[in-house]
């Protein structure tokens, strides 16, 4: 069993601001458009200016952490991202995402080409380089895994597993975002990464528009997880995650010419980016307003990156052409607001919990010593004085022939068939009669032992069932008649003759009749499930039923969870997701913490399932 703890980085006031990098792509217009000039101009490595659309003789200036001009190389862009990568080797999260209008070069920045690799392949290579250097240090072992997904029309799809269905998004107690069911593939080298990443990238949805020949129709997210484990006790584990995100660009459908399914895709993209801008505005408002992370799948996944627990870098891609002016102007305004967002990173660490010793050593030893002794006593009760078991005499295959032999000899004597040796026949008859009487006495002794054992068990069972009733009657108010339920008596007996079974059945019926004169049982299921139903059930039966329900919640499969009353397919999946994040349910009341199981529904759930376990 492991215990998850959050360790702050440095002091409790340690925060990390979102770094904003702006990249201006080269001019790609016609010769006539080039003659018009560029609407954006870089001033230095941090500042740029854009023409003011209200007054063409003025410019609007912006300042960011880094500005990359048209001649910037892929390596220079990566160096702006590189400082946040070491954090994932110490159990913290980091995030890099590209933002901007369609056709501004986001995918080229993140993915690149074979000759000019982008941020993603360079970042993965750098992570392996750091891990290989750390492996030489004593004390920690490292492992790396990857996941790759896309958000297409507000559906989360696993690119490493083509054909997968829409995956849910969950959040653990430390505010980390999780996706149950997402494929996690362990990788050991950069070549191993490319073996999985390149085919998965081909699964991403792309299409041609009037502005972009290969326009991304979905947001793509690559997750790289680095897990390091301490070699020496207490074997701590620290898990760091790197999110590398290529966002789809905002589109003006009047210029892209989108129709049909392209128009629907464009609407989903623009809506998610609009929600993203609302999240940024809420974070910058400085008031305790609700941040609308849940309004979109994209903002749900970016929750760690914007105002969450990650060290974040936002790469804003812009275009210099005048036809992209309003897209560029809007992207710069969004980037300017994003650089004010503050994140609160922490170390995600798992510490193995110490085992809880529930039973003392002396008690355990005493219990193990007494169990063989009790077994020997039970065996001695079943054994006669000569040491042979009674059941052996009663069930020996040779004994049933005694009566047959005796009848055959008597018939033979009466018919005069033993004239030669009549004394021998009479002597044998006498011996067989004595043996038959001996067997009958042994059978009576065996039945007496069974009767005594069954009577003791029945008396003990009835005393246990009467104990809670007597306590209730003693505490009841004067003049108030208490109603209780007596559970049917079930006594398991060894194999015995029909006569013994009938005798025990009569004895049990007499004791039940005597008990039911004292307390009246409910007449039907309707009376049984009325208000205060738990008080009508024996405590031991109630505890056993609750234990069975808790066992199903903790270890049951999806099919077994759906077998519970009031649990459908959706709630069963929510329980599995909660169990994957938080571990097992320590008590049944923890079920209220699962999404969709409210405090009002919980009593109905317990009532229906306890009655179901009891067979009602």
PDB file of C-alpha atoms in Angstrom, residues 275-533:
ATOM      1  CA  UNK A 275     -13.154  28.617 -23.713  1.00  0.00           C
ATOM      2  CA  UNK A 276      -9.369  28.779 -23.382  1.00  0.00           C
ATOM      3  CA  UNK A 277      -9.515  32.585 -23.558  1.00  0.00           C
ATOM      4  CA  UNK A 278     -12.242  32.608 -20.885  1.00  0.00           C
ATOM      5  CA  UNK A 279     -10.016  30.499 -18.610  1.00  0.00           C
ATOM      6  CA  UNK A 280      -7.162  32.978 -19.043  1.00  0.00           C
ATOM      7  CA  UNK A 281      -9.478  35.933 -18.330  1.00  0.00           C
ATOM      8  CA  UNK A 282     -10.788  34.220 -15.168  1.00  0.00           C
ATOM      9  CA  UNK A 283      -7.270  33.487 -13.919  1.00  0.00           C
ATOM     10  CA  UNK A 284      -6.240  37.106 -14.490  1.00  0.00           C
ATOM     11  CA  UNK A 285      -9.347  38.621 -12.937  1.00  0.00           C
ATOM     12  CA  UNK A 286      -7.919  38.317  -9.417  1.00  0.00           C
ATOM     13  CA  UNK A 287     -11.333  37.483  -7.954  1.00  0.00           C
ATOM     14  CA  UNK A 288     -12.655  34.201  -6.574  1.00  0.00           C
ATOM     15  CA  UNK A 289     -14.679  33.445  -9.694  1.00  0.00           C
ATOM     16  CA  UNK A 290     -15.132  29.978 -11.125  1.00  0.00           C
ATOM     17  CA  UNK A 291     -12.475  29.094 -13.682  1.00  0.00           C
ATOM     18  CA  UNK A 292     -14.334  27.314 -16.548  1.00  0.00           C
ATOM     19  CA  UNK A 293     -11.867  24.450 -17.013  1.00  0.00           C
ATOM     20  CA  UNK A 294     -14.705  21.931 -17.384  1.00  0.00           C
ATOM     21  CA  UNK A 295     -16.405  23.809 -20.230  1.00  0.00           C
ATOM     22  CA  UNK A 296     -14.102  22.158 -22.779  1.00  0.00           C
ATOM     23  CA  UNK A 297     -11.977  19.015 -23.081  1.00  0.00           C
ATOM     24  CA  UNK A 298      -9.036  21.195 -24.157  1.00  0.00           C
ATOM     25  CA  UNK A 299      -9.098  23.438 -21.079  1.00  0.00           C
ATOM     26  CA  UNK A 300      -9.588  20.376 -18.889  1.00  0.00           C
ATOM     27  CA  UNK A 301      -6.305  18.956 -20.194  1.00  0.00           C
ATOM     28  CA  UNK A 302      -4.577  22.356 -19.949  1.00  0.00           C
ATOM     29  CA  UNK A 303      -5.629  22.754 -16.308  1.00  0.00           C
ATOM     30  CA  UNK A 304      -2.136  21.756 -15.128  1.00  0.00           C
ATOM     31  CA  UNK A 305      -0.526  24.172 -17.584  1.00  0.00           C
ATOM     32  CA  UNK A 306      -2.642  27.259 -16.825  1.00  0.00           C
ATOM     33  CA  UNK A 307      -2.993  27.998 -13.128  1.00  0.00           C
ATOM     34  CA  UNK A 308      -2.125  24.420 -12.141  1.00  0.00           C
ATOM     35  CA  UNK A 309       0.977  22.552 -11.023  1.00  0.00           C
ATOM     36  CA  UNK A 310       3.170  22.684 -14.157  1.00  0.00           C
ATOM     37  CA  UNK A 311       6.106  24.776 -15.278  1.00  0.00           C
ATOM     38  CA  UNK A 312       4.646  26.085 -18.544  1.00  0.00           C
ATOM     39  CA  UNK A 313       5.946  27.610 -21.771  1.00  0.00           C
ATOM     40  CA  UNK A 314       3.517  28.964 -24.348  1.00  0.00           C
ATOM     41  CA  UNK A 315       4.814  29.354 -27.908  1.00  0.00           C
ATOM     42  CA  UNK A 316       2.640  31.844 -29.795  1.00  0.00           C
ATOM     43  CA  UNK A 317       2.965  31.539 -33.554  1.00  0.00           C
ATOM     44  CA  UNK A 318       2.014  34.554 -35.678  1.00  0.00           C
ATOM     45  CA  UNK A 319       2.018  35.362 -39.402  1.00  0.00           C
ATOM     46  CA  UNK A 320       3.322  38.600 -40.988  1.00  0.00           C
ATOM     47  CA  UNK A 321       0.805  38.933 -43.867  1.00  0.00           C
ATOM     48  CA  UNK A 322      -1.889  41.595 -43.698  1.00  0.00           C
ATOM     49  CA  UNK A 323      -4.611  39.032 -44.427  1.00  0.00           C
ATOM     50  CA  UNK A 324      -3.738  37.444 -41.047  1.00  0.00           C
ATOM     51  CA  UNK A 325      -3.710  40.835 -39.289  1.00  0.00           C
ATOM     52  CA  UNK A 326      -6.715  40.333 -36.950  1.00  0.00           C
ATOM     53  CA  UNK A 327      -5.683  36.734 -36.219  1.00  0.00           C
ATOM     54  CA  UNK A 328      -2.192  37.938 -35.323  1.00  0.00           C
ATOM     55  CA  UNK A 329      -3.520  40.850 -33.289  1.00  0.00           C
ATOM     56  CA  UNK A 330      -5.814  38.547 -31.299  1.00  0.00           C
ATOM     57  CA  UNK A 331      -3.032  36.000 -30.728  1.00  0.00           C
ATOM     58  CA  UNK A 332      -0.712  38.707 -29.353  1.00  0.00           C
ATOM     59  CA  UNK A 333      -3.398  39.967 -26.984  1.00  0.00           C
ATOM     60  CA  UNK A 334      -4.022  36.403 -25.763  1.00  0.00           C
ATOM     61  CA  UNK A 335      -0.283  35.845 -25.263  1.00  0.00           C
ATOM     62  CA  UNK A 336       0.022  39.109 -23.357  1.00  0.00           C
ATOM     63  CA  UNK A 337      -2.700  38.007 -20.919  1.00  0.00           C
ATOM     64  CA  UNK A 338      -1.269  34.495 -20.568  1.00  0.00           C
ATOM     65  CA  UNK A 339       2.116  35.700 -19.310  1.00  0.00           C
ATOM     66  CA  UNK A 340       0.376  36.990 -16.167  1.00  0.00           C
ATOM     67  CA  UNK A 341      -0.814  33.506 -15.151  1.00  0.00           C
ATOM     68  CA  UNK A 342       0.916  32.012 -12.109  1.00  0.00           C
ATOM     69  CA  UNK A 343       1.256  28.252 -11.542  1.00  0.00           C
ATOM     70  CA  UNK A 344       2.105  26.454  -8.298  1.00  0.00           C
ATOM     71  CA  UNK A 345       4.338  23.460  -9.048  1.00  0.00           C
ATOM     72  CA  UNK A 346       4.888  20.700  -6.502  1.00  0.00           C
ATOM     73  CA  UNK A 347       6.704  17.382  -6.311  1.00  0.00           C
ATOM     74  CA  UNK A 348       4.464  14.352  -6.888  1.00  0.00           C
ATOM     75  CA  UNK A 349       5.945  11.716  -4.600  1.00  0.00           C
ATOM     76  CA  UNK A 350       4.766   8.270  -3.536  1.00  0.00           C
ATOM     77  CA  UNK A 351       6.036   6.836  -0.253  1.00  0.00           C
ATOM     78  CA  UNK A 352       5.340   3.165   0.630  1.00  0.00           C
ATOM     79  CA  UNK A 353       3.295   2.984   3.825  1.00  0.00           C
ATOM     80  CA  UNK A 354       4.467   0.886   6.783  1.00  0.00           C
ATOM     81  CA  UNK A 355       2.478  -2.353   7.193  1.00  0.00           C
ATOM     82  CA  UNK A 356      -0.085  -2.270   9.997  1.00  0.00           C
ATOM     83  CA  UNK A 357       0.258  -5.142  12.485  1.00  0.00           C
ATOM     84  CA  UNK A 358      -3.351  -6.014  13.322  1.00  0.00           C
ATOM     85  CA  UNK A 359      -2.725  -9.043  15.577  1.00  0.00           C
ATOM     86  CA  UNK A 360      -0.123  -9.406  18.294  1.00  0.00           C
ATOM     87  CA  UNK A 361       2.479 -12.110  17.908  1.00  0.00           C
ATOM     88  CA  UNK A 362       1.394 -13.855  21.100  1.00  0.00           C
ATOM     89  CA  UNK A 363      -2.244 -13.947  20.036  1.00  0.00           C
ATOM     90  CA  UNK A 364      -1.309 -15.270  16.607  1.00  0.00           C
ATOM     91  CA  UNK A 365       0.860 -17.993  18.105  1.00  0.00           C
ATOM     92  CA  UNK A 366      -1.828 -18.949  20.629  1.00  0.00           C
ATOM     93  CA  UNK A 367      -4.441 -19.164  17.901  1.00  0.00           C
ATOM     94  CA  UNK A 368      -2.270 -21.369  15.690  1.00  0.00           C
ATOM     95  CA  UNK A 369      -1.509 -23.648  18.661  1.00  0.00           C
ATOM     96  CA  UNK A 370      -5.136 -24.122  19.723  1.00  0.00           C
ATOM     97  CA  UNK A 371      -6.537 -24.923  16.278  1.00  0.00           C
ATOM     98  CA  UNK A 372      -4.878 -28.405  16.003  1.00  0.00           C
ATOM     99  CA  UNK A 373      -5.911 -29.130  19.590  1.00  0.00           C
ATOM    100  CA  UNK A 374      -9.571 -28.352  18.843  1.00  0.00           C
ATOM    101  CA  UNK A 375      -9.421 -30.542  15.770  1.00  0.00           C
ATOM    102  CA  UNK A 376      -8.099 -33.469  17.833  1.00  0.00           C
ATOM    103  CA  UNK A 377     -10.908 -33.012  20.375  1.00  0.00           C
ATOM    104  CA  UNK A 378     -13.509 -33.161  17.618  1.00  0.00           C
ATOM    105  CA  UNK A 379     -11.931 -36.338  16.282  1.00  0.00           C
ATOM    106  CA  UNK A 380     -11.915 -37.914  19.757  1.00  0.00           C
ATOM    107  CA  UNK A 381     -15.657 -37.326  20.150  1.00  0.00           C
ATOM    108  CA  UNK A 382     -16.215 -39.289  16.962  1.00  0.00           C
ATOM    109  CA  UNK A 383     -14.063 -42.214  18.168  1.00  0.00           C
ATOM    110  CA  UNK A 384     -15.068 -45.187  20.296  1.00  0.00           C
ATOM    111  CA  UNK A 385     -13.106 -46.555  23.235  1.00  0.00           C
ATOM    112  CA  UNK A 386     -11.282 -49.030  21.010  1.00  0.00           C
ATOM    113  CA  UNK A 387      -9.995 -46.144  18.887  1.00  0.00           C
ATOM    114  CA  UNK A 388     -11.922 -46.931  15.686  1.00  0.00           C
ATOM    115  CA  UNK A 389     -14.340 -44.326  14.366  1.00  0.00           C
ATOM    116  CA  UNK A 390     -18.044 -45.015  14.841  1.00  0.00           C
ATOM    117  CA  UNK A 391     -18.800 -44.079  11.257  1.00  0.00           C
ATOM    118  CA  UNK A 392     -16.504 -46.903  10.126  1.00  0.00           C
ATOM    119  CA  UNK A 393     -18.770 -49.470  11.862  1.00  0.00           C
ATOM    120  CA  UNK A 394     -21.931 -47.928  10.497  1.00  0.00           C
ATOM    121  CA  UNK A 395     -20.769 -47.558   6.915  1.00  0.00           C
ATOM    122  CA  UNK A 396     -18.384 -50.553   6.470  1.00  0.00           C
ATOM    123  CA  UNK A 397     -19.235 -52.339   3.195  1.00  0.00           C
ATOM    124  CA  UNK A 398     -19.066 -55.821   4.892  1.00  0.00           C
ATOM    125  CA  UNK A 399     -21.599 -55.071   7.689  1.00  0.00           C
ATOM    126  CA  UNK A 400     -24.881 -55.003   5.703  1.00  0.00           C
ATOM    127  CA  UNK A 401     -24.402 -58.762   5.006  1.00  0.00           C
ATOM    128  CA  UNK A 402     -24.881 -59.637   8.748  1.00  0.00           C
ATOM    129  CA  UNK A 403     -28.700 -59.357   8.564  1.00  0.00           C
ATOM    130  CA  UNK A 404     -28.839 -61.211   5.256  1.00  0.00           C
ATOM    131  CA  UNK A 405     -26.698 -64.043   6.632  1.00  0.00           C
ATOM    132  CA  UNK A 406     -28.822 -64.304   9.781  1.00  0.00           C
ATOM    133  CA  UNK A 407     -32.089 -64.539   7.809  1.00  0.00           C
ATOM    134  CA  UNK A 408     -30.611 -67.146   5.475  1.00  0.00           C
ATOM    135  CA  UNK A 409     -29.489 -69.375   8.375  1.00  0.00           C
ATOM    136  CA  UNK A 410     -32.864 -69.179  10.208  1.00  0.00           C
ATOM    137  CA  UNK A 411     -34.712 -70.066   7.019  1.00  0.00           C
ATOM    138  CA  UNK A 412     -32.364 -72.983   6.453  1.00  0.00           C
ATOM    139  CA  UNK A 413     -32.895 -74.326  10.006  1.00  0.00           C
ATOM    140  CA  UNK A 414     -36.674 -74.094   9.682  1.00  0.00           C
ATOM    141  CA  UNK A 415     -36.628 -75.978   6.377  1.00  0.00           C
ATOM    142  CA  UNK A 416     -34.400 -78.712   7.817  1.00  0.00           C
ATOM    143  CA  UNK A 417     -31.518 -78.021   5.471  1.00  0.00           C
ATOM    144  CA  UNK A 418     -28.832 -78.436   8.182  1.00  0.00           C
ATOM    145  CA  UNK A 419     -29.549 -81.946   9.486  1.00  0.00           C
ATOM    146  CA  UNK A 420     -25.880 -82.866   9.358  1.00  0.00           C
ATOM    147  CA  UNK A 421     -24.618 -80.060  11.636  1.00  0.00           C
ATOM    148  CA  UNK A 422     -27.577 -78.392  13.400  1.00  0.00           C
ATOM    149  CA  UNK A 423     -25.483 -77.280  16.409  1.00  0.00           C
ATOM    150  CA  UNK A 424     -23.059 -75.379  14.206  1.00  0.00           C
ATOM    151  CA  UNK A 425     -25.891 -73.517  12.503  1.00  0.00           C
ATOM    152  CA  UNK A 426     -27.541 -72.560  15.797  1.00  0.00           C
ATOM    153  CA  UNK A 427     -24.178 -71.382  17.157  1.00  0.00           C
ATOM    154  CA  UNK A 428     -23.577 -69.202  14.107  1.00  0.00           C
ATOM    155  CA  UNK A 429     -27.090 -67.757  14.396  1.00  0.00           C
ATOM    156  CA  UNK A 430     -26.414 -66.853  18.024  1.00  0.00           C
ATOM    157  CA  UNK A 431     -23.139 -65.094  17.114  1.00  0.00           C
ATOM    158  CA  UNK A 432     -24.815 -63.128  14.331  1.00  0.00           C
ATOM    159  CA  UNK A 433     -27.596 -61.990  16.684  1.00  0.00           C
ATOM    160  CA  UNK A 434     -25.063 -60.760  19.213  1.00  0.00           C
ATOM    161  CA  UNK A 435     -23.182 -58.895  16.512  1.00  0.00           C
ATOM    162  CA  UNK A 436     -26.436 -57.313  15.288  1.00  0.00           C
ATOM    163  CA  UNK A 437     -27.293 -56.151  18.823  1.00  0.00           C
ATOM    164  CA  UNK A 438     -23.780 -54.680  19.138  1.00  0.00           C
ATOM    165  CA  UNK A 439     -24.204 -52.702  15.918  1.00  0.00           C
ATOM    166  CA  UNK A 440     -27.603 -51.388  17.043  1.00  0.00           C
ATOM    167  CA  UNK A 441     -26.140 -50.168  20.345  1.00  0.00           C
ATOM    168  CA  UNK A 442     -23.331 -48.407  18.482  1.00  0.00           C
ATOM    169  CA  UNK A 443     -25.874 -46.718  16.209  1.00  0.00           C
ATOM    170  CA  UNK A 444     -27.845 -45.478  19.231  1.00  0.00           C
ATOM    171  CA  UNK A 445     -24.635 -44.140  20.784  1.00  0.00           C
ATOM    172  CA  UNK A 446     -23.765 -42.324  17.564  1.00  0.00           C
ATOM    173  CA  UNK A 447     -27.236 -40.754  17.346  1.00  0.00           C
ATOM    174  CA  UNK A 448     -27.018 -39.585  20.975  1.00  0.00           C
ATOM    175  CA  UNK A 449     -23.687 -37.839  20.270  1.00  0.00           C
ATOM    176  CA  UNK A 450     -25.195 -36.098  17.223  1.00  0.00           C
ATOM    177  CA  UNK A 451     -28.261 -35.030  19.192  1.00  0.00           C
ATOM    178  CA  UNK A 452     -26.125 -33.529  21.965  1.00  0.00           C
ATOM    179  CA  UNK A 453     -23.922 -31.638  19.495  1.00  0.00           C
ATOM    180  CA  UNK A 454     -26.874 -30.275  17.510  1.00  0.00           C
ATOM    181  CA  UNK A 455     -28.671 -29.223  20.711  1.00  0.00           C
ATOM    182  CA  UNK A 456     -25.585 -27.298  21.903  1.00  0.00           C
ATOM    183  CA  UNK A 457     -25.225 -25.564  18.529  1.00  0.00           C
ATOM    184  CA  UNK A 458     -28.915 -24.654  18.348  1.00  0.00           C
ATOM    185  CA  UNK A 459     -28.942 -23.318  21.913  1.00  0.00           C
ATOM    186  CA  UNK A 460     -25.850 -21.173  21.217  1.00  0.00           C
ATOM    187  CA  UNK A 461     -27.335 -19.853  17.955  1.00  0.00           C
ATOM    188  CA  UNK A 462     -30.637 -18.918  19.625  1.00  0.00           C
ATOM    189  CA  UNK A 463     -28.839 -17.172  22.482  1.00  0.00           C
ATOM    190  CA  UNK A 464     -26.859 -15.082  19.981  1.00  0.00           C
ATOM    191  CA  UNK A 465     -30.018 -14.133  18.091  1.00  0.00           C
ATOM    192  CA  UNK A 466     -31.870 -13.249  21.315  1.00  0.00           C
ATOM    193  CA  UNK A 467     -29.068 -11.074  22.707  1.00  0.00           C
ATOM    194  CA  UNK A 468     -29.716  -8.000  20.474  1.00  0.00           C
ATOM    195  CA  UNK A 469     -33.470  -8.382  21.011  1.00  0.00           C
ATOM    196  CA  UNK A 470     -33.058  -8.375  24.780  1.00  0.00           C
ATOM    197  CA  UNK A 471     -30.856  -5.279  24.598  1.00  0.00           C
ATOM    198  CA  UNK A 472     -33.460  -3.497  22.480  1.00  0.00           C
ATOM    199  CA  UNK A 473     -36.285  -4.450  24.838  1.00  0.00           C
ATOM    200  CA  UNK A 474     -34.350  -3.215  27.891  1.00  0.00           C
ATOM    201  CA  UNK A 475     -33.647   0.175  26.285  1.00  0.00           C
ATOM    202  CA  UNK A 476     -37.089   0.663  24.775  1.00  0.00           C
ATOM    203  CA  UNK A 477     -39.335   3.346  26.230  1.00  0.00           C
ATOM    204  CA  UNK A 478     -42.160   2.286  28.526  1.00  0.00           C
ATOM    205  CA  UNK A 479     -45.285   1.346  26.607  1.00  0.00           C
ATOM    206  CA  UNK A 480     -43.514   1.241  23.231  1.00  0.00           C
ATOM    207  CA  UNK A 481     -43.556  -2.146  21.574  1.00  0.00           C
ATOM    208  CA  UNK A 482     -40.295  -3.013  19.791  1.00  0.00           C
ATOM    209  CA  UNK A 483     -40.400  -5.009  16.561  1.00  0.00           C
ATOM    210  CA  UNK A 484     -37.516  -7.233  15.538  1.00  0.00           C
ATOM    211  CA  UNK A 485     -36.647  -9.795  12.911  1.00  0.00           C
ATOM    212  CA  UNK A 486     -35.435 -13.283  13.714  1.00  0.00           C
ATOM    213  CA  UNK A 487     -33.259 -14.762  10.978  1.00  0.00           C
ATOM    214  CA  UNK A 488     -33.965 -18.395   9.982  1.00  0.00           C
ATOM    215  CA  UNK A 489     -31.746 -20.840  11.803  1.00  0.00           C
ATOM    216  CA  UNK A 490     -29.303 -22.734   9.605  1.00  0.00           C
ATOM    217  CA  UNK A 491     -27.309 -25.552  11.241  1.00  0.00           C
ATOM    218  CA  UNK A 492     -24.906 -27.617   9.136  1.00  0.00           C
ATOM    219  CA  UNK A 493     -24.757 -31.240  10.360  1.00  0.00           C
ATOM    220  CA  UNK A 494     -22.687 -34.221   9.212  1.00  0.00           C
ATOM    221  CA  UNK A 495     -24.134 -37.083   7.186  1.00  0.00           C
ATOM    222  CA  UNK A 496     -26.677 -38.996   9.259  1.00  0.00           C
ATOM    223  CA  UNK A 497     -29.741 -41.234   9.030  1.00  0.00           C
ATOM    224  CA  UNK A 498     -33.258 -40.049   8.194  1.00  0.00           C
ATOM    225  CA  UNK A 499     -34.381 -40.672  11.777  1.00  0.00           C
ATOM    226  CA  UNK A 500     -31.757 -38.339  13.208  1.00  0.00           C
ATOM    227  CA  UNK A 501     -32.622 -35.595  10.661  1.00  0.00           C
ATOM    228  CA  UNK A 502     -36.313 -35.783  11.577  1.00  0.00           C
ATOM    229  CA  UNK A 503     -35.490 -35.644  15.289  1.00  0.00           C
ATOM    230  CA  UNK A 504     -33.296 -32.556  14.894  1.00  0.00           C
ATOM    231  CA  UNK A 505     -35.890 -30.874  12.677  1.00  0.00           C
ATOM    232  CA  UNK A 506     -38.579 -31.388  15.343  1.00  0.00           C
ATOM    233  CA  UNK A 507     -36.226 -30.002  18.013  1.00  0.00           C
ATOM    234  CA  UNK A 508     -35.447 -26.911  15.910  1.00  0.00           C
ATOM    235  CA  UNK A 509     -39.146 -26.299  15.213  1.00  0.00           C
ATOM    236  CA  UNK A 510     -39.949 -26.438  18.936  1.00  0.00           C
ATOM    237  CA  UNK A 511     -37.246 -23.903  19.778  1.00  0.00           C
ATOM    238  CA  UNK A 512     -38.320 -21.622  16.898  1.00  0.00           C
ATOM    239  CA  UNK A 513     -41.927 -21.824  18.046  1.00  0.00           C
ATOM    240  CA  UNK A 514     -40.881 -20.926  21.586  1.00  0.00           C
ATOM    241  CA  UNK A 515     -38.909 -17.945  20.321  1.00  0.00           C
ATOM    242  CA  UNK A 516     -41.645 -16.673  18.015  1.00  0.00           C
ATOM    243  CA  UNK A 517     -44.028 -16.573  20.963  1.00  0.00           C
ATOM    244  CA  UNK A 518     -41.753 -13.887  22.411  1.00  0.00           C
ATOM    245  CA  UNK A 519     -41.260 -11.744  19.285  1.00  0.00           C
ATOM    246  CA  UNK A 520     -43.422 -11.540  16.190  1.00  0.00           C
ATOM    247  CA  UNK A 521     -41.527 -11.608  12.875  1.00  0.00           C
ATOM    248  CA  UNK A 522     -42.527  -9.283  10.031  1.00  0.00           C
ATOM    249  CA  UNK A 523     -45.283 -10.638   7.818  1.00  0.00           C
ATOM    250  CA  UNK A 524     -43.611  -9.812   4.507  1.00  0.00           C
ATOM    251  CA  UNK A 525     -41.009  -7.855   2.574  1.00  0.00           C
ATOM    252  CA  UNK A 526     -43.089  -4.677   2.818  1.00  0.00           C
ATOM    253  CA  UNK A 527     -42.813  -4.640   6.614  1.00  0.00           C
ATOM    254  CA  UNK A 528     -39.159  -5.617   6.424  1.00  0.00           C
ATOM    255  CA  UNK A 529     -38.018  -2.637   4.359  1.00  0.00           C
ATOM    256  CA  UNK A 530     -39.955   0.088   6.152  1.00  0.00           C
ATOM    257  CA  UNK A 531     -38.264   2.925   8.013  1.00  0.00           C
ATOM    258  CA  UNK A 532     -35.605   1.845  10.487  1.00  0.00           C
ATOM    259  CA  UNK A 533     -34.938  -1.265   8.446  1.00  0.00           C
TER     260      UNK A 533
END
